[in-house]
PDB file of C-alpha atoms in Angstrom:
ATOM      1  CA  MET O   1      11.653 -10.573  23.083  1.00  0.00           C
ATOM      2  CA  PRO O   2       9.828  -8.604  25.794  1.00  0.00           C
ATOM      3  CA  PHE O   3       6.079  -8.928  26.012  1.00  0.00           C
ATOM      4  CA  ARG O   4       4.150  -6.339  24.001  1.00  0.00           C
ATOM      5  CA  ASP O   5       0.784  -4.828  24.526  1.00  0.00           C
ATOM      6  CA  ASN O   6      -1.752  -6.314  22.183  1.00  0.00           C
ATOM      7  CA  LEU O   7      -5.163  -5.208  21.082  1.00  0.00           C
ATOM      8  CA  ILE O   8      -8.175  -7.433  21.775  1.00  0.00           C
ATOM      9  CA  LEU O   9     -10.387  -7.246  18.676  1.00  0.00           C
ATOM     10  CA  PHE O  10     -14.174  -7.123  18.457  1.00  0.00           C
ATOM     11  CA  ASP O  11     -14.261 -10.783  17.369  1.00  0.00           C
ATOM     12  CA  TRP O  12     -13.366 -11.713  20.957  1.00  0.00           C
ATOM     13  CA  ALA O  13     -17.065 -11.398  21.810  1.00  0.00           C
ATOM     14  CA  ALA O  14     -18.095 -14.069  19.292  1.00  0.00           C
ATOM     15  CA  ILE O  15     -15.292 -16.361  20.480  1.00  0.00           C
ATOM     16  CA  VAL O  16     -16.012 -16.028  24.202  1.00  0.00           C
ATOM     17  CA  GLY O  17     -19.760 -15.954  23.618  1.00  0.00           C
ATOM     18  CA  GLN O  18     -19.622 -19.358  21.887  1.00  0.00           C
ATOM     19  CA  LEU O  19     -17.480 -20.799  24.661  1.00  0.00           C
ATOM     20  CA  LEU O  20     -19.657 -19.478  27.503  1.00  0.00           C
ATOM     21  CA  THR O  21     -23.109 -20.076  26.027  1.00  0.00           C
ATOM     22  CA  THR O  22     -22.840 -23.269  24.027  1.00  0.00           C
ATOM     23  CA  GLY O  23     -19.609 -24.620  25.483  1.00  0.00           C
ATOM     24  CA  ASN O  24     -18.399 -25.228  21.936  1.00  0.00           C
ATOM     25  CA  PRO O  25     -14.709 -26.136  22.376  1.00  0.00           C
ATOM     26  CA  ASN O  26     -14.038 -25.532  18.682  1.00  0.00           C
ATOM     27  CA  PHE O  27     -13.978 -21.795  19.437  1.00  0.00           C
ATOM     28  CA  LYS O  28     -11.031 -21.968  21.837  1.00  0.00           C
ATOM     29  CA  ILE O  29      -7.843 -20.227  20.748  1.00  0.00           C
ATOM     30  CA  GLY O  30      -6.354 -22.799  18.391  1.00  0.00           C
ATOM     31  CA  GLY O  31      -3.488 -21.062  16.658  1.00  0.00           C
ATOM     32  CA  MET O  32      -1.648 -17.957  15.630  1.00  0.00           C
ATOM     33  CA  PHE O  33      -1.028 -15.964  12.509  1.00  0.00           C
ATOM     34  CA  LEU O  34       2.622 -14.970  12.044  1.00  0.00           C
ATOM     35  CA  GLU O  35       2.708 -11.961   9.746  1.00  0.00           C
ATOM     36  CA  TYR O  36       5.812 -11.540   7.590  1.00  0.00           C
ATOM     37  CA  GLU O  37       7.272  -9.607   4.706  1.00  0.00           C
ATOM     38  CA  ASN O  38       9.881 -10.737   2.214  1.00  0.00           C
ATOM     39  CA  VAL O  39      12.486  -7.970   2.308  1.00  0.00           C
ATOM     40  CA  GLY O  40      15.577  -7.209   0.212  1.00  0.00           C
ATOM     41  CA  ASP O  41      17.998  -7.383   3.140  1.00  0.00           C
ATOM     42  CA  ALA O  42      17.678  -8.845   6.655  1.00  0.00           C
ATOM     43  CA  GLY O  43      18.389  -5.375   8.062  1.00  0.00           C
ATOM     44  CA  ASP O  44      15.494  -3.770   6.200  1.00  0.00           C
ATOM     45  CA  PRO O  45      12.739  -2.680   8.605  1.00  0.00           C
ATOM     46  CA  VAL O  46       9.109  -3.618   7.991  1.00  0.00           C
ATOM     47  CA  SER O  47       6.564  -0.818   8.380  1.00  0.00           C
ATOM     48  CA  ILE O  48       3.986  -1.519  11.054  1.00  0.00           C
ATOM     49  CA  PRO O  49       0.383  -1.115   9.866  1.00  0.00           C
ATOM     50  CA  SER O  50      -2.060   0.934  11.870  1.00  0.00           C
ATOM     51  CA  PHE O  51      -5.057  -1.025  13.136  1.00  0.00           C
ATOM     52  CA  ASP O  52      -7.936  -0.897  15.551  1.00  0.00           C
ATOM     53  CA  ARG O  53     -10.253  -3.400  17.214  1.00  0.00           C
ATOM     54  CA  SER O  54     -12.072  -4.079  13.932  1.00  0.00           C
ATOM     55  CA  GLY O  55      -8.894  -5.228  12.146  1.00  0.00           C
ATOM     56  CA  GLY O  56      -9.644  -8.932  12.074  1.00  0.00           C
ATOM     57  CA  ILE O  57      -9.691 -11.515   9.319  1.00  0.00           C
ATOM     58  CA  SER O  58     -10.471  -8.941   6.613  1.00  0.00           C
ATOM     59  CA  TYR O  59      -7.029  -7.396   7.207  1.00  0.00           C
ATOM     60  CA  TYR O  60      -5.316 -10.760   6.732  1.00  0.00           C
ATOM     61  CA  ASP O  61      -7.399 -11.430   3.607  1.00  0.00           C
ATOM     62  CA  SER O  62      -6.197  -8.096   2.202  1.00  0.00           C
ATOM     63  CA  LEU O  63      -2.571  -9.276   2.385  1.00  0.00           C
ATOM     64  CA  SER O  64      -3.334 -11.270  -0.767  1.00  0.00           C
ATOM     65  CA  LEU O  65      -3.003  -7.949  -2.635  1.00  0.00           C
ATOM     66  CA  SER O  66       0.554  -7.375  -1.403  1.00  0.00           C
ATOM     67  CA  ALA O  67       3.510  -8.502  -3.493  1.00  0.00           C
ATOM     68  CA  THR O  68       5.667  -9.060  -0.387  1.00  0.00           C
ATOM     69  CA  LYS O  69       3.466  -9.542   2.709  1.00  0.00           C
ATOM     70  CA  ASP O  70       1.696 -12.695   3.863  1.00  0.00           C
ATOM     71  CA  TYR O  71       1.097 -14.708   7.009  1.00  0.00           C
ATOM     72  CA  LEU O  72       1.527 -18.215   8.305  1.00  0.00           C
ATOM     73  CA  ARG O  73      -1.492 -19.909   9.893  1.00  0.00           C
ATOM     74  CA  VAL O  74       0.024 -22.143  12.562  1.00  0.00           C
ATOM     75  CA  PRO O  75      -1.474 -24.332  15.300  1.00  0.00           C
ATOM     76  CA  LEU O  76      -0.656 -23.812  18.956  1.00  0.00           C
ATOM     77  CA  ILE O  77       2.049 -25.998  20.428  1.00  0.00           C
ATOM     78  CA  ALA O  78       1.065 -25.188  24.019  1.00  0.00           C
ATOM     79  CA  ALA O  79      -1.590 -23.285  25.962  1.00  0.00           C
ATOM     80  CA  THR O  80      -1.512 -22.953  29.745  1.00  0.00           C
ATOM     81  CA  LEU O  81      -3.358 -21.081  32.466  1.00  0.00           C
ATOM     82  CA  GLU O  82      -1.120 -19.649  35.178  1.00  0.00           C
ATOM     83  CA  THR O  83      -1.661 -17.157  37.994  1.00  0.00           C
ATOM     84  CA  THR O  84      -0.240 -13.727  38.684  1.00  0.00           C
ATOM     85  CA  ASP O  85      -1.791 -13.557  42.164  1.00  0.00           C
ATOM     86  CA  GLU O  86      -2.363 -16.684  44.266  1.00  0.00           C
ATOM     87  CA  VAL O  87      -4.772 -14.862  46.590  1.00  0.00           C
ATOM     88  CA  SER O  88      -7.091 -13.234  44.052  1.00  0.00           C
ATOM     89  CA  PHE O  89      -6.714 -15.783  41.249  1.00  0.00           C
ATOM     90  CA  PRO O  90      -5.730 -19.142  42.763  1.00  0.00           C
ATOM     91  CA  ASP O  91      -7.203 -21.010  39.778  1.00  0.00           C
ATOM     92  CA  GLY O  92      -5.412 -18.896  37.171  1.00  0.00           C
ATOM     93  CA  ASN O  93      -5.727 -15.621  35.327  1.00  0.00           C
ATOM     94  CA  LEU O  94      -2.753 -15.594  32.936  1.00  0.00           C
ATOM     95  CA  MET O  95      -3.278 -17.311  29.599  1.00  0.00           C
ATOM     96  CA  VAL O  96       0.022 -18.285  27.964  1.00  0.00           C
ATOM     97  CA  TYR O  97       0.170 -19.519  24.368  1.00  0.00           C
ATOM     98  CA  PHE O  98       3.087 -20.777  22.278  1.00  0.00           C
ATOM     99  CA  ALA O  99       3.374 -21.412  18.540  1.00  0.00           C
ATOM    100  CA  GLN O 100       6.179 -21.434  16.019  1.00  0.00           C
ATOM    101  CA  SER O 101       6.598 -20.961  12.317  1.00  0.00           C
ATOM    102  CA  GLN O 102       6.244 -23.961  10.070  1.00  0.00           C
ATOM    103  CA  GLY O 103       6.085 -24.505   6.350  1.00  0.00           C
ATOM    104  CA  THR O 104       7.518 -22.620   3.408  1.00  0.00           C
ATOM    105  CA  ILE O 105       4.442 -20.947   1.923  1.00  0.00           C
ATOM    106  CA  GLY O 106       2.135 -18.359   3.459  1.00  0.00           C
ATOM    107  CA  VAL O 107      -1.649 -18.444   3.265  1.00  0.00           C
ATOM    108  CA  HIS O 108      -1.623 -16.308   0.103  1.00  0.00           C
ATOM    109  CA  GLY O 109       1.149 -18.270  -1.598  1.00  0.00           C
ATOM    110  CA  LYS O 110       4.203 -16.157  -0.833  1.00  0.00           C
ATOM    111  CA  THR O 111       7.433 -17.928   0.080  1.00  0.00           C
ATOM    112  CA  PHE O 112       8.440 -18.079   3.731  1.00  0.00           C
ATOM    113  CA  SER O 113      12.136 -18.870   3.941  1.00  0.00           C
ATOM    114  CA  ASP O 114      15.607 -17.644   4.794  1.00  0.00           C
ATOM    115  CA  THR O 115      16.451 -17.227   1.094  1.00  0.00           C
ATOM    116  CA  ALA O 116      13.372 -15.018   0.549  1.00  0.00           C
ATOM    117  CA  ILE O 117      14.454 -13.094   3.677  1.00  0.00           C
ATOM    118  CA  SER O 118      11.062 -13.498   5.303  1.00  0.00           C
ATOM    119  CA  LYS O 119      10.862 -11.210   8.313  1.00  0.00           C
ATOM    120  CA  VAL O 120       8.203 -11.802  10.996  1.00  0.00           C
ATOM    121  CA  TYR O 121       6.961  -8.504  12.415  1.00  0.00           C
ATOM    122  CA  GLY O 122       3.558  -9.255  13.921  1.00  0.00           C
ATOM    123  CA  GLY O 123       1.137 -11.849  15.093  1.00  0.00           C
ATOM    124  CA  ALA O 124      -2.440 -12.666  15.899  1.00  0.00           C
ATOM    125  CA  LEU O 125      -4.042 -14.997  18.405  1.00  0.00           C
ATOM    126  CA  VAL O 126      -6.801 -16.846  16.576  1.00  0.00           C
ATOM    127  CA  SER O 127      -9.824 -19.034  17.223  1.00  0.00           C
ATOM    128  CA  MET O 128      -9.810 -21.757  14.567  1.00  0.00           C
ATOM    129  CA  PRO O 129     -13.165 -23.579  14.825  1.00  0.00           C
ATOM    130  CA  ASP O 130     -12.111 -25.870  11.960  1.00  0.00           C
ATOM    131  CA  ILE O 131      -8.350 -26.285  11.523  1.00  0.00           C
ATOM    132  CA  ASN O 132      -8.984 -27.290   7.890  1.00  0.00           C
ATOM    133  CA  ASP O 133     -11.176 -24.270   7.052  1.00  0.00           C
ATOM    134  CA  ALA O 134      -9.478 -20.887   7.455  1.00  0.00           C
ATOM    135  CA  THR O 135     -12.685 -19.070   6.430  1.00  0.00           C
ATOM    136  CA  GLN O 136     -14.060 -19.783   9.926  1.00  0.00           C
ATOM    137  CA  ASP O 137     -11.101 -18.176  11.746  1.00  0.00           C
ATOM    138  CA  LYS O 138     -11.773 -15.333  14.182  1.00  0.00           C
ATOM    139  CA  VAL O 139      -8.974 -13.032  15.334  1.00  0.00           C
ATOM    140  CA  PHE O 140      -8.932 -12.595  19.104  1.00  0.00           C
ATOM    141  CA  SER O 141      -5.909 -10.281  19.384  1.00  0.00           C
ATOM    142  CA  ARG O 142      -3.124  -8.667  17.306  1.00  0.00           C
ATOM    143  CA  PHE O 143       0.268  -7.157  18.015  1.00  0.00           C
ATOM    144  CA  TYR O 144       3.378  -5.875  16.237  1.00  0.00           C
ATOM    145  CA  VAL O 145       6.979  -5.690  17.382  1.00  0.00           C
ATOM    146  CA  ASP O 146       9.367  -2.758  17.226  1.00  0.00           C
ATOM    147  CA  VAL O 147      11.690  -2.661  14.221  1.00  0.00           C
ATOM    148  CA  SER O 148      14.627  -3.714  16.427  1.00  0.00           C
ATOM    149  CA  GLU O 149      12.779  -6.924  17.376  1.00  0.00           C
ATOM    150  CA  GLN O 150      11.594  -8.018  13.934  1.00  0.00           C
ATOM    151  CA  GLN O 151      12.959 -11.498  13.207  1.00  0.00           C
ATOM    152  CA  ALA O 152      14.157 -12.788   9.840  1.00  0.00           C
ATOM    153  CA  LYS O 153      13.706 -16.499   9.178  1.00  0.00           C
ATOM    154  CA  LEU O 154      16.967 -18.423   9.572  1.00  0.00           C
ATOM    155  CA  ALA O 155      17.878 -21.546   7.610  1.00  0.00           C
ATOM    156  CA  THR O 156      18.574 -23.474  10.808  1.00  0.00           C
ATOM    157  CA  SER O 157      15.514 -22.704  12.934  1.00  0.00           C
ATOM    158  CA  GLN O 158      11.889 -21.711  13.201  1.00  0.00           C
ATOM    159  CA  ILE O 159      10.527 -18.536  14.818  1.00  0.00           C
ATOM    160  CA  GLY O 160       8.703 -19.156  18.088  1.00  0.00           C
ATOM    161  CA  LEU O 161       6.201 -16.835  19.722  1.00  0.00           C
ATOM    162  CA  THR O 162       5.003 -16.883  23.327  1.00  0.00           C
ATOM    163  CA  TRP O 163       1.883 -14.811  23.967  1.00  0.00           C
ATOM    164  CA  GLU O 164       0.509 -13.822  27.380  1.00  0.00           C
ATOM    165  CA  ILE O 165      -2.896 -12.336  28.123  1.00  0.00           C
ATOM    166  CA  GLU O 166      -3.667 -11.422  31.719  1.00  0.00           C
ATOM    167  CA  LEU O 167      -7.284 -11.565  32.850  1.00  0.00           C
ATOM    168  CA  GLY O 168      -8.407  -9.710  35.890  1.00  0.00           C
TER     169      GLY O 168
END
């Protein structure tokens, strides 16, 4: 899947502010949300919601009202700092994150499986100050994929997501 533009949300300020003022490592990016919908057929497209920089955790909480939409809250598998320009940024300016789907139930209790035809269509990069307490999560960034790139869960694999954010 090609890299997509993503929107940095207003909560980025609280995340970075905690890291830069108190040095609190609990505010680092700790995971992702993988947003999905259970559709009738794997070929059915999922409508992309409109959103702006204020569309943080309250949006994901509102998915509890949907009969078919939910999200997985997954930890990062890897996070690296690379460079796009050795001269200007020899110590790194490209944050690269990787996570993958896991589990069979979304945060709001909806099934995530191949038999439910769960289709991942968006994601969020999230600060998880306490991995055991989702109420503390802060959404750093969100994105959605084109209909042609939406991925249905397969019985034989998980859905992985690599996310790049270039600083500079």
